[in-house]
Amino acid sequence: WLDVPLMDDFDEEFTNETLFIPAVLLGRLQPEKVRAFIVPNDAMLEKQICEGDIVLIEEKLFPRDGDCIVAVIENSRAVLKNFYRDGAFVELRPSNGNYETIRLAADLVEIKGIYRGLLRPLV
């Protein structure tokens, strides 16, 4: 079992809280680069990612276009969206038509990591 730092919608940084997960779930990922994020809404519903799910992300600062990422925008809130570059801007696109694309100057978006896995709490 590994302890993974947990980030929620209200934290800009990862908290001291940890989530214990089986090491086998990480595959070839380096455990020290894996973080967990509680999904704040249904913006990624078409990718089968729902509000309240916990996604595992790999700390990586430079995603490719189309990667699903966790980012902090304008130093105020964390989001899970699809990443696209557009010159000096970044577009964070949802996978749900009920949510808007966020388009911001690249310096207002802090990439926290790239989506690598999903944990769904039992209800």
mmCIF file with all atom_site columns, C-alpha atoms in Angstrom:
data_model
loop_
_atom_site.group_PDB
_atom_site.id
_atom_site.type_symbol
_atom_site.label_atom_id
_atom_site.label_alt_id
_atom_site.label_comp_id
_atom_site.label_asym_id
_atom_site.label_entity_id
_atom_site.label_seq_id
_atom_site.pdbx_PDB_ins_code
_atom_site.Cartn_x
_atom_site.Cartn_y
_atom_site.Cartn_z
_atom_site.occupancy
_atom_site.B_iso_or_equiv
_atom_site.pdbx_formal_charge
_atom_site.auth_seq_id
_atom_site.auth_comp_id
_atom_site.auth_asym_id
_atom_site.auth_atom_id
_atom_site.pdbx_PDB_model_num
ATOM 1   C CA . TRP A 1 1   ? 0.000   0.000  0.000   1.00 0.00 ? 1   TRP A CA 1
ATOM 2   C CA . LEU A 1 2   ? 1.143   3.504  -0.806  1.00 0.00 ? 2   LEU A CA 1
ATOM 3   C CA . ASP A 1 3   ? 0.056   6.812  0.650   1.00 0.00 ? 3   ASP A CA 1
ATOM 4   C CA . VAL A 1 4   ? -0.903  9.364  -2.001  1.00 0.00 ? 4   VAL A CA 1
ATOM 5   C CA . PRO A 1 5   ? -1.347  13.077 -1.161  1.00 0.00 ? 5   PRO A CA 1
ATOM 6   C CA . LEU A 1 6   ? -4.927  14.241 -1.673  1.00 0.00 ? 6   LEU A CA 1
ATOM 7   C CA . MET A 1 7   ? -6.066  17.517 -3.278  1.00 0.00 ? 7   MET A CA 1
ATOM 8   C CA . ASP A 1 8   ? -9.662  18.718 -3.167  1.00 0.00 ? 8   ASP A CA 1
ATOM 9   C CA . ASP A 1 9   ? -11.539 21.452 -5.007  1.00 0.00 ? 9   ASP A CA 1
ATOM 10  C CA . PHE A 1 10  ? -10.790 24.120 -2.427  1.00 0.00 ? 10  PHE A CA 1
ATOM 11  C CA . ASP A 1 11  ? -7.059  23.572 -2.029  1.00 0.00 ? 11  ASP A CA 1
ATOM 12  C CA . GLU A 1 12  ? -4.527  25.178 -4.280  1.00 0.00 ? 12  GLU A CA 1
ATOM 13  C CA . GLU A 1 13  ? -1.885  22.821 -2.946  1.00 0.00 ? 13  GLU A CA 1
ATOM 14  C CA . PHE A 1 14  ? -2.052  19.178 -1.980  1.00 0.00 ? 14  PHE A CA 1
ATOM 15  C CA . THR A 1 15  ? -3.115  18.729 1.606   1.00 0.00 ? 15  THR A CA 1
ATOM 16  C CA . ASN A 1 16  ? -1.481  16.679 4.305   1.00 0.00 ? 16  ASN A CA 1
ATOM 17  C CA . GLU A 1 17  ? -4.316  14.198 3.958   1.00 0.00 ? 17  GLU A CA 1
ATOM 18  C CA . THR A 1 18  ? -3.369  10.959 2.283   1.00 0.00 ? 18  THR A CA 1
ATOM 19  C CA . LEU A 1 19  ? -5.192  8.214  0.493   1.00 0.00 ? 19  LEU A CA 1
ATOM 20  C CA . PHE A 1 20  ? -3.856  4.682  0.813   1.00 0.00 ? 20  PHE A CA 1
ATOM 21  C CA . ILE A 1 21  ? -3.998  2.690  -2.420  1.00 0.00 ? 21  ILE A CA 1
ATOM 22  C CA . PRO A 1 22  ? -2.538  -0.660 -3.481  1.00 0.00 ? 22  PRO A CA 1
ATOM 23  C CA . ALA A 1 23  ? 0.845   -0.235 -5.195  1.00 0.00 ? 23  ALA A CA 1
ATOM 24  C CA . VAL A 1 24  ? -0.330  -2.474 -8.041  1.00 0.00 ? 24  VAL A CA 1
ATOM 25  C CA . LEU A 1 25  ? -2.742  0.268  -9.183  1.00 0.00 ? 25  LEU A CA 1
ATOM 26  C CA . LEU A 1 26  ? 0.182   2.522  -10.103 1.00 0.00 ? 26  LEU A CA 1
ATOM 27  C CA . GLY A 1 27  ? 1.611   0.237  -12.742 1.00 0.00 ? 27  GLY A CA 1
ATOM 28  C CA . ARG A 1 28  ? 4.866   1.821  -13.964 1.00 0.00 ? 28  ARG A CA 1
ATOM 29  C CA . LEU A 1 29  ? 4.235   5.236  -12.442 1.00 0.00 ? 29  LEU A CA 1
ATOM 30  C CA . GLN A 1 30  ? 6.715   6.473  -9.853  1.00 0.00 ? 30  GLN A CA 1
ATOM 31  C CA . PRO A 1 31  ? 4.825   6.552  -6.521  1.00 0.00 ? 31  PRO A CA 1
ATOM 32  C CA . GLU A 1 32  ? 6.369   9.883  -5.448  1.00 0.00 ? 32  GLU A CA 1
ATOM 33  C CA . LYS A 1 33  ? 4.878   11.556 -8.554  1.00 0.00 ? 33  LYS A CA 1
ATOM 34  C CA . VAL A 1 34  ? 1.297   10.357 -8.009  1.00 0.00 ? 34  VAL A CA 1
ATOM 35  C CA . ARG A 1 35  ? -1.364  12.530 -6.394  1.00 0.00 ? 35  ARG A CA 1
ATOM 36  C CA . ALA A 1 36  ? -5.099  12.144 -5.843  1.00 0.00 ? 36  ALA A CA 1
ATOM 37  C CA . PHE A 1 37  ? -7.784  14.722 -6.649  1.00 0.00 ? 37  PHE A CA 1
ATOM 38  C CA . ILE A 1 38  ? -11.457 14.728 -5.658  1.00 0.00 ? 38  ILE A CA 1
ATOM 39  C CA . VAL A 1 39  ? -13.509 15.593 -8.744  1.00 0.00 ? 39  VAL A CA 1
ATOM 40  C CA . PRO A 1 40  ? -15.613 18.701 -7.976  1.00 0.00 ? 40  PRO A CA 1
ATOM 41  C CA . ASN A 1 41  ? -18.303 18.371 -10.677 1.00 0.00 ? 41  ASN A CA 1
ATOM 42  C CA . ASP A 1 42  ? -19.549 16.420 -13.704 1.00 0.00 ? 42  ASP A CA 1
ATOM 43  C CA . ALA A 1 43  ? -17.551 18.387 -16.318 1.00 0.00 ? 43  ALA A CA 1
ATOM 44  C CA . MET A 1 44  ? -15.855 15.157 -17.490 1.00 0.00 ? 44  MET A CA 1
ATOM 45  C CA . LEU A 1 45  ? -18.979 12.987 -17.501 1.00 0.00 ? 45  LEU A CA 1
ATOM 46  C CA . GLU A 1 46  ? -18.535 11.841 -21.121 1.00 0.00 ? 46  GLU A CA 1
ATOM 47  C CA . LYS A 1 47  ? -15.221 10.291 -20.019 1.00 0.00 ? 47  LYS A CA 1
ATOM 48  C CA . GLN A 1 48  ? -17.136 8.465  -17.270 1.00 0.00 ? 48  GLN A CA 1
ATOM 49  C CA . ILE A 1 49  ? -15.617 10.691 -14.563 1.00 0.00 ? 49  ILE A CA 1
ATOM 50  C CA . CYS A 1 50  ? -18.254 11.878 -12.079 1.00 0.00 ? 50  CYS A CA 1
ATOM 51  C CA . GLU A 1 51  ? -18.478 14.361 -9.236  1.00 0.00 ? 51  GLU A CA 1
ATOM 52  C CA . GLY A 1 52  ? -17.028 12.817 -6.071  1.00 0.00 ? 52  GLY A CA 1
ATOM 53  C CA . ASP A 1 53  ? -14.754 10.391 -7.939  1.00 0.00 ? 53  ASP A CA 1
ATOM 54  C CA . ILE A 1 54  ? -11.090 10.377 -7.008  1.00 0.00 ? 54  ILE A CA 1
ATOM 55  C CA . VAL A 1 55  ? -8.670  10.634 -9.905  1.00 0.00 ? 55  VAL A CA 1
ATOM 56  C CA . LEU A 1 56  ? -5.030  9.702  -9.728  1.00 0.00 ? 56  LEU A CA 1
ATOM 57  C CA . ILE A 1 57  ? -2.759  12.156 -11.484 1.00 0.00 ? 57  ILE A CA 1
ATOM 58  C CA . GLU A 1 58  ? 0.905   12.029 -12.371 1.00 0.00 ? 58  GLU A CA 1
ATOM 59  C CA . GLU A 1 59  ? 2.781   15.215 -11.518 1.00 0.00 ? 59  GLU A CA 1
ATOM 60  C CA . LYS A 1 60  ? 3.809   16.529 -14.906 1.00 0.00 ? 60  LYS A CA 1
ATOM 61  C CA . LEU A 1 61  ? 4.049   20.181 -15.874 1.00 0.00 ? 61  LEU A CA 1
ATOM 62  C CA . PHE A 1 62  ? 3.868   19.858 -19.651 1.00 0.00 ? 62  PHE A CA 1
ATOM 63  C CA . PRO A 1 63  ? 0.791   18.017 -20.941 1.00 0.00 ? 63  PRO A CA 1
ATOM 64  C CA . ARG A 1 64  ? 0.066   17.302 -24.597 1.00 0.00 ? 64  ARG A CA 1
ATOM 65  C CA . ASP A 1 65  ? -2.979  18.671 -26.377 1.00 0.00 ? 65  ASP A CA 1
ATOM 66  C CA . GLY A 1 66  ? -5.982  16.542 -25.465 1.00 0.00 ? 66  GLY A CA 1
ATOM 67  C CA . ASP A 1 67  ? -4.570  15.290 -22.147 1.00 0.00 ? 67  ASP A CA 1
ATOM 68  C CA . CYS A 1 68  ? -6.991  15.263 -19.234 1.00 0.00 ? 68  CYS A CA 1
ATOM 69  C CA . ILE A 1 69  ? -5.356  17.355 -16.511 1.00 0.00 ? 69  ILE A CA 1
ATOM 70  C CA . VAL A 1 70  ? -5.835  18.861 -13.082 1.00 0.00 ? 70  VAL A CA 1
ATOM 71  C CA . ALA A 1 71  ? -4.986  22.561 -13.067 1.00 0.00 ? 71  ALA A CA 1
ATOM 72  C CA . VAL A 1 72  ? -5.345  25.474 -10.690 1.00 0.00 ? 72  VAL A CA 1
ATOM 73  C CA . ILE A 1 73  ? -6.754  28.469 -12.528 1.00 0.00 ? 73  ILE A CA 1
ATOM 74  C CA . GLU A 1 74  ? -6.184  32.083 -11.511 1.00 0.00 ? 74  GLU A CA 1
ATOM 75  C CA . ASN A 1 75  ? -4.773  30.864 -8.177  1.00 0.00 ? 75  ASN A CA 1
ATOM 76  C CA . SER A 1 76  ? -8.315  30.239 -6.992  1.00 0.00 ? 76  SER A CA 1
ATOM 77  C CA . ARG A 1 77  ? -9.792  26.885 -7.973  1.00 0.00 ? 77  ARG A CA 1
ATOM 78  C CA . ALA A 1 78  ? -8.769  23.461 -9.152  1.00 0.00 ? 78  ALA A CA 1
ATOM 79  C CA . VAL A 1 79  ? -10.376 21.893 -12.221 1.00 0.00 ? 79  VAL A CA 1
ATOM 80  C CA . LEU A 1 80  ? -10.255 18.624 -14.142 1.00 0.00 ? 80  LEU A CA 1
ATOM 81  C CA . LYS A 1 81  ? -10.479 19.326 -17.898 1.00 0.00 ? 81  LYS A CA 1
ATOM 82  C CA . ASN A 1 82  ? -8.969  18.482 -21.290 1.00 0.00 ? 82  ASN A CA 1
ATOM 83  C CA . PHE A 1 83  ? -5.919  20.623 -22.081 1.00 0.00 ? 83  PHE A CA 1
ATOM 84  C CA . TYR A 1 84  ? -5.293  22.438 -25.382 1.00 0.00 ? 84  TYR A CA 1
ATOM 85  C CA . ARG A 1 85  ? -2.733  25.110 -26.259 1.00 0.00 ? 85  ARG A CA 1
ATOM 86  C CA . ASP A 1 86  ? -3.794  28.108 -28.318 1.00 0.00 ? 86  ASP A CA 1
ATOM 87  C CA . GLY A 1 87  ? -0.787  30.397 -28.784 1.00 0.00 ? 87  GLY A CA 1
ATOM 88  C CA . ALA A 1 88  ? -0.226  32.327 -25.554 1.00 0.00 ? 88  ALA A CA 1
ATOM 89  C CA . PHE A 1 89  ? -3.511  30.946 -24.204 1.00 0.00 ? 89  PHE A CA 1
ATOM 90  C CA . VAL A 1 90  ? -4.684  27.654 -22.771 1.00 0.00 ? 90  VAL A CA 1
ATOM 91  C CA . GLU A 1 91  ? -8.107  26.120 -23.317 1.00 0.00 ? 91  GLU A CA 1
ATOM 92  C CA . LEU A 1 92  ? -9.475  23.795 -20.670 1.00 0.00 ? 92  LEU A CA 1
ATOM 93  C CA . ARG A 1 93  ? -12.341 21.918 -22.288 1.00 0.00 ? 93  ARG A CA 1
ATOM 94  C CA . PRO A 1 94  ? -14.933 19.823 -20.485 1.00 0.00 ? 94  PRO A CA 1
ATOM 95  C CA . SER A 1 95  ? -16.262 16.483 -21.686 1.00 0.00 ? 95  SER A CA 1
ATOM 96  C CA . ASN A 1 96  ? -19.818 17.494 -20.921 1.00 0.00 ? 96  ASN A CA 1
ATOM 97  C CA . GLY A 1 97  ? -21.861 19.931 -23.021 1.00 0.00 ? 97  GLY A CA 1
ATOM 98  C CA . ASN A 1 98  ? -23.394 21.476 -19.895 1.00 0.00 ? 98  ASN A CA 1
ATOM 99  C CA . TYR A 1 99  ? -20.046 23.045 -18.932 1.00 0.00 ? 99  TYR A CA 1
ATOM 100 C CA . GLU A 1 100 ? -18.129 25.888 -20.566 1.00 0.00 ? 100 GLU A CA 1
ATOM 101 C CA . THR A 1 101 ? -14.617 25.823 -22.007 1.00 0.00 ? 101 THR A CA 1
ATOM 102 C CA . ILE A 1 102 ? -12.226 27.916 -19.944 1.00 0.00 ? 102 ILE A CA 1
ATOM 103 C CA . ARG A 1 103 ? -9.808  30.024 -22.031 1.00 0.00 ? 103 ARG A CA 1
ATOM 104 C CA . LEU A 1 104 ? -7.080  31.855 -20.131 1.00 0.00 ? 104 LEU A CA 1
ATOM 105 C CA . ALA A 1 105 ? -3.602  33.252 -20.622 1.00 0.00 ? 105 ALA A CA 1
ATOM 106 C CA . ALA A 1 106 ? -1.147  30.426 -20.026 1.00 0.00 ? 106 ALA A CA 1
ATOM 107 C CA . ASP A 1 107 ? 0.410   32.191 -17.035 1.00 0.00 ? 107 ASP A CA 1
ATOM 108 C CA . LEU A 1 108 ? -2.935  32.021 -15.195 1.00 0.00 ? 108 LEU A CA 1
ATOM 109 C CA . VAL A 1 109 ? -3.029  28.209 -15.390 1.00 0.00 ? 109 VAL A CA 1
ATOM 110 C CA . GLU A 1 110 ? -0.892  26.056 -13.117 1.00 0.00 ? 110 GLU A CA 1
ATOM 111 C CA . ILE A 1 111 ? -0.741  22.433 -14.272 1.00 0.00 ? 111 ILE A CA 1
ATOM 112 C CA . LYS A 1 112 ? -0.778  20.032 -11.338 1.00 0.00 ? 112 LYS A CA 1
ATOM 113 C CA . GLY A 1 113 ? -0.711  16.764 -13.273 1.00 0.00 ? 113 GLY A CA 1
ATOM 114 C CA . ILE A 1 114 ? -2.084  14.442 -15.919 1.00 0.00 ? 114 ILE A CA 1
ATOM 115 C CA . TYR A 1 115 ? -4.959  12.024 -15.335 1.00 0.00 ? 115 TYR A CA 1
ATOM 116 C CA . ARG A 1 116 ? -3.787  8.418  -14.965 1.00 0.00 ? 116 ARG A CA 1
ATOM 117 C CA . GLY A 1 117 ? -6.524  6.542  -13.131 1.00 0.00 ? 117 GLY A CA 1
ATOM 118 C CA . LEU A 1 118 ? -9.874  6.605  -11.366 1.00 0.00 ? 118 LEU A CA 1
ATOM 119 C CA . LEU A 1 119 ? -11.184 5.457  -8.001  1.00 0.00 ? 119 LEU A CA 1
ATOM 120 C CA . ARG A 1 120 ? -14.910 5.535  -7.402  1.00 0.00 ? 120 ARG A CA 1
ATOM 121 C CA . PRO A 1 121 ? -16.082 5.534  -3.780  1.00 0.00 ? 121 PRO A CA 1
ATOM 122 C CA . LEU A 1 122 ? -18.753 2.976  -2.953  1.00 0.00 ? 122 LEU A CA 1
ATOM 123 C CA . VAL A 1 123 ? -22.111 4.535  -2.197  1.00 0.00 ? 123 VAL A CA 1
#
